[in-house]
Amino acid sequence: MRSSILIIYTGGTIGMKTDPDTGTLVPFDFSAIYEEFPSLKRLKVDIDVHTLTPVIDSSNVQPHNWVTLAELIREKYDCYDGFVVLHGTDTMSYTASALSFMFENLSKPVVFTGSQIPIGVLRTDGRENLITAIEIAGARDAEGLPLVPEVSLYFQNHLFRANRTTKRSAEALSAFYSYNYPPLADVGVNITYNRSAILHPERYDKPLCISSHFDDGVCVIKLFPGLTEHTLRAMLSIEGLRAVVLETYGAGNAPTADWFIRPLEEAIGRGLIVLNITQCKGGGVAMGLYETGLRLQQIGVQSGYDMTVEAAVTKLMYLLGQTQSNKEIKKRLEEPLRGEFTR
Ligand code: ASP
């Protein structure tokens, strides 16, 4: 059974190659993909390519770019069996997390990938990342259903749930990792799918809906010894601020002193939502464990459990864009919407 795949190129390192005459990096033409990689013809997939204009370095990505990308996928949704999004690595985890929240009733694979070395450079990691991402996006079971019908991120031999990933290295070819959730697939000689870890929709025939409103009234406050009341109060009184991701220590701990607790308590009293996630890469928040976490719980700080900062920020922007009701937002923060945390 052949699958049809749409590759969407948004920008980033993967889309560059060395000009043989000048030695400089020039854009790679993905529409000539079969000429560049004739071996692709051996996969049971038909490929189309769409390049978003302008292509951008992912450090320039803003929420409106997430909306453009999601709208394109919705528009082409019925024409393809799966989608591969080529994206710069710097903010790939943010975009992929945001899309995971935006899509309602997703039942087809959306696989993000990119590379650390341009695709047109001899030692590139982009070639393997691209070809394997295409294979995964087109993979189906005996009944013809997609093997990975969720938003995922493929990089260097591992397929991860996108909203569990973080860019962990600016140097290593294994640039991404999911510290708190197992890979959805491991790639060696064969691709081994971890079927029990993959999310499946209740029904495959529902139309894909996207919600295209993000509210950027969110900021991240990362704790460090030496943070002052003055700085904290300044951040908490930013105009338009509706929610804060508080990056705490260890299992969700923070200073117990009044200078720290009181400004937070006052801000929560004014209607600010505060979501507690840990600065640690692995593990999550357990606010009842120490006095230093319990105080936060008592003043109404919510647990982000083992969410990444990328998932926490994009989930908040998404929820704030959906409703003005803090009660509703707080309720939805308590439930994993797309498998983004484990309690
Ligand atoms: N700055 C580039 C980007 O994120 C880096 C990369 O693609 O790896 O667009």
CSV table of C-alpha atoms in Angstrom, one decimal, residues 125-250:
chain,number,residue,atom,x,y,z
A,125,ASP,CA,22.6,14.2,9.4
A,126,GLY,CA,19.7,15.6,7.4
A,127,ARG,CA,19.6,12.9,4.8
A,128,GLU,CA,18.9,10.1,7.3
A,129,ASN,CA,16.5,12.3,9.4
A,130,LEU,CA,14.5,13.3,6.3
A,131,ILE,CA,14.3,9.8,4.8
A,132,THR,CA,13.4,8.1,8.0
A,133,ALA,CA,10.8,10.8,8.9
A,134,ILE,CA,9.2,10.2,5.5
A,135,GLU,CA,9.1,6.4,6.1
A,136,ILE,CA,7.6,6.9,9.5
A,137,ALA,CA,5.0,9.4,8.2
A,138,GLY,CA,3.9,6.8,5.7
A,139,ALA,CA,4.0,3.7,7.9
A,140,ARG,CA,0.7,1.9,8.3
A,141,ASP,CA,-0.5,-1.2,10.0
A,142,ALA,CA,-2.2,-4.2,8.4
A,143,GLU,CA,-5.5,-2.5,8.4
A,144,GLY,CA,-4.1,0.6,6.7
A,145,LEU,CA,-4.1,2.8,9.8
A,146,PRO,CA,-1.2,5.1,10.4
A,147,LEU,CA,1.3,3.8,13.0
A,148,VAL,CA,2.0,7.1,14.6
A,149,PRO,CA,-1.1,9.4,14.3
A,150,GLU,CA,0.2,12.2,16.5
A,151,VAL,CA,2.6,15.1,16.3
A,152,SER,CA,6.1,13.6,16.7
A,153,LEU,CA,9.7,14.7,16.2
A,154,TYR,CA,12.3,12.5,14.6
A,155,PHE,CA,16.0,13.0,15.1
A,156,GLN,CA,19.0,10.7,15.1
A,157,ASN,CA,17.5,7.3,15.5
A,158,HIS,CA,14.6,8.3,17.8
A,159,LEU,CA,11.1,9.3,17.2
A,160,PHE,CA,9.6,11.2,20.2
A,161,ARG,CA,6.2,12.6,21.1
A,162,ALA,CA,6.8,16.2,20.0
A,163,ASN,CA,5.5,17.9,23.1
A,164,ARG,CA,7.9,15.9,25.3
A,165,THR,CA,11.0,17.1,23.5
A,166,THR,CA,13.7,19.6,24.2
A,167,LYS,CA,16.7,20.7,22.2
A,168,ARG,CA,19.5,19.4,24.4
A,169,SER,CA,22.6,20.1,22.3
A,170,ALA,CA,23.9,22.7,20.0
A,171,GLU,CA,26.7,20.3,18.9
A,172,ALA,CA,25.7,16.7,19.1
A,173,LEU,CA,23.8,15.2,16.2
A,174,SER,CA,21.4,13.7,18.7
A,175,ALA,CA,20.1,17.2,19.3
A,176,PHE,CA,16.8,16.3,20.8
A,177,TYR,CA,15.7,14.3,23.7
A,178,SER,CA,12.6,13.4,25.6
A,179,TYR,CA,13.6,13.0,29.3
A,180,ASN,CA,10.2,12.1,30.7
A,181,TYR,CA,8.6,9.9,28.1
A,182,PRO,CA,9.9,6.9,26.1
A,183,PRO,CA,10.6,7.1,22.4
A,184,LEU,CA,7.7,6.3,20.1
A,185,ALA,CA,10.1,4.5,17.9
A,186,ASP,CA,13.8,3.5,17.9
A,187,VAL,CA,15.6,3.3,14.6
A,188,GLY,CA,18.5,0.9,13.9
A,189,VAL,CA,18.6,-1.6,11.1
A,190,ASN,CA,14.8,-1.7,11.5
A,191,ILE,CA,12.3,0.8,12.8
A,192,THR,CA,10.9,-0.6,16.1
A,193,TYR,CA,7.6,1.1,17.1
A,194,ASN,CA,6.8,1.3,20.7
A,195,ARG,CA,3.1,0.8,20.1
A,196,SER,CA,1.9,1.1,23.7
A,197,ALA,CA,3.5,4.6,24.0
A,198,ILE,CA,1.7,6.0,20.9
A,199,LEU,CA,-1.5,8.0,21.1
A,200,HIS,CA,-4.4,6.9,19.0
A,201,PRO,CA,-7.6,8.9,18.2
A,202,GLU,CA,-10.9,7.5,19.4
A,203,ARG,CA,-12.1,7.8,15.8
A,204,TYR,CA,-10.3,8.2,12.5
A,205,ASP,CA,-13.1,9.8,10.5
A,206,LYS,CA,-13.6,13.1,12.4
A,207,PRO,CA,-12.6,16.2,10.5
A,208,LEU,CA,-9.4,17.9,11.7
A,209,CYS,CA,-10.0,21.2,13.5
A,210,ILE,CA,-7.5,23.8,14.5
A,211,SER,CA,-7.7,26.6,16.9
A,212,SER,CA,-5.7,29.5,15.7
A,213,HIS,CA,-5.7,31.8,18.7
A,214,PHE,CA,-2.7,32.1,20.9
A,215,ASP,CA,-2.4,34.7,23.7
A,216,ASP,CA,1.2,35.7,24.2
A,217,GLY,CA,0.5,37.1,27.7
A,218,VAL,CA,2.8,34.5,29.1
A,219,CYS,CA,6.3,34.7,30.6
A,220,VAL,CA,8.8,32.3,32.1
A,221,ILE,CA,10.4,33.1,35.4
A,222,LYS,CA,13.4,30.9,36.1
A,223,LEU,CA,14.5,30.9,39.8
A,224,PHE,CA,18.1,31.4,40.8
A,225,PRO,CA,19.7,32.2,44.1
A,226,GLY,CA,20.0,36.0,44.0
A,227,LEU,CA,16.6,36.7,42.4
A,228,THR,CA,15.3,39.8,44.2
A,229,GLU,CA,11.8,40.9,45.2
A,230,HIS,CA,12.3,43.9,43.0
A,231,THR,CA,12.9,41.8,39.9
A,232,LEU,CA,10.1,39.4,40.8
A,233,ARG,CA,7.6,42.2,41.3
A,234,ALA,CA,8.6,43.9,38.0
A,235,MET,CA,8.0,40.7,36.1
A,236,LEU,CA,4.7,39.9,37.8
A,237,SER,CA,3.4,43.3,36.9
A,238,ILE,CA,4.1,43.2,33.2
A,239,GLU,CA,1.1,44.7,31.3
A,240,GLY,CA,-1.1,42.1,29.7
A,241,LEU,CA,0.5,39.3,31.6
A,242,ARG,CA,-2.0,36.5,32.2
A,243,ALA,CA,0.1,33.5,33.1
A,244,VAL,CA,3.6,32.6,34.3
A,245,VAL,CA,5.6,29.5,33.9
A,246,LEU,CA,7.7,29.3,37.1
A,247,GLU,CA,10.8,27.2,36.6
A,248,THR,CA,11.5,26.0,40.1
A,249,TYR,CA,14.2,23.9,41.7
A,250,GLY,CA,14.2,20.1,41.9
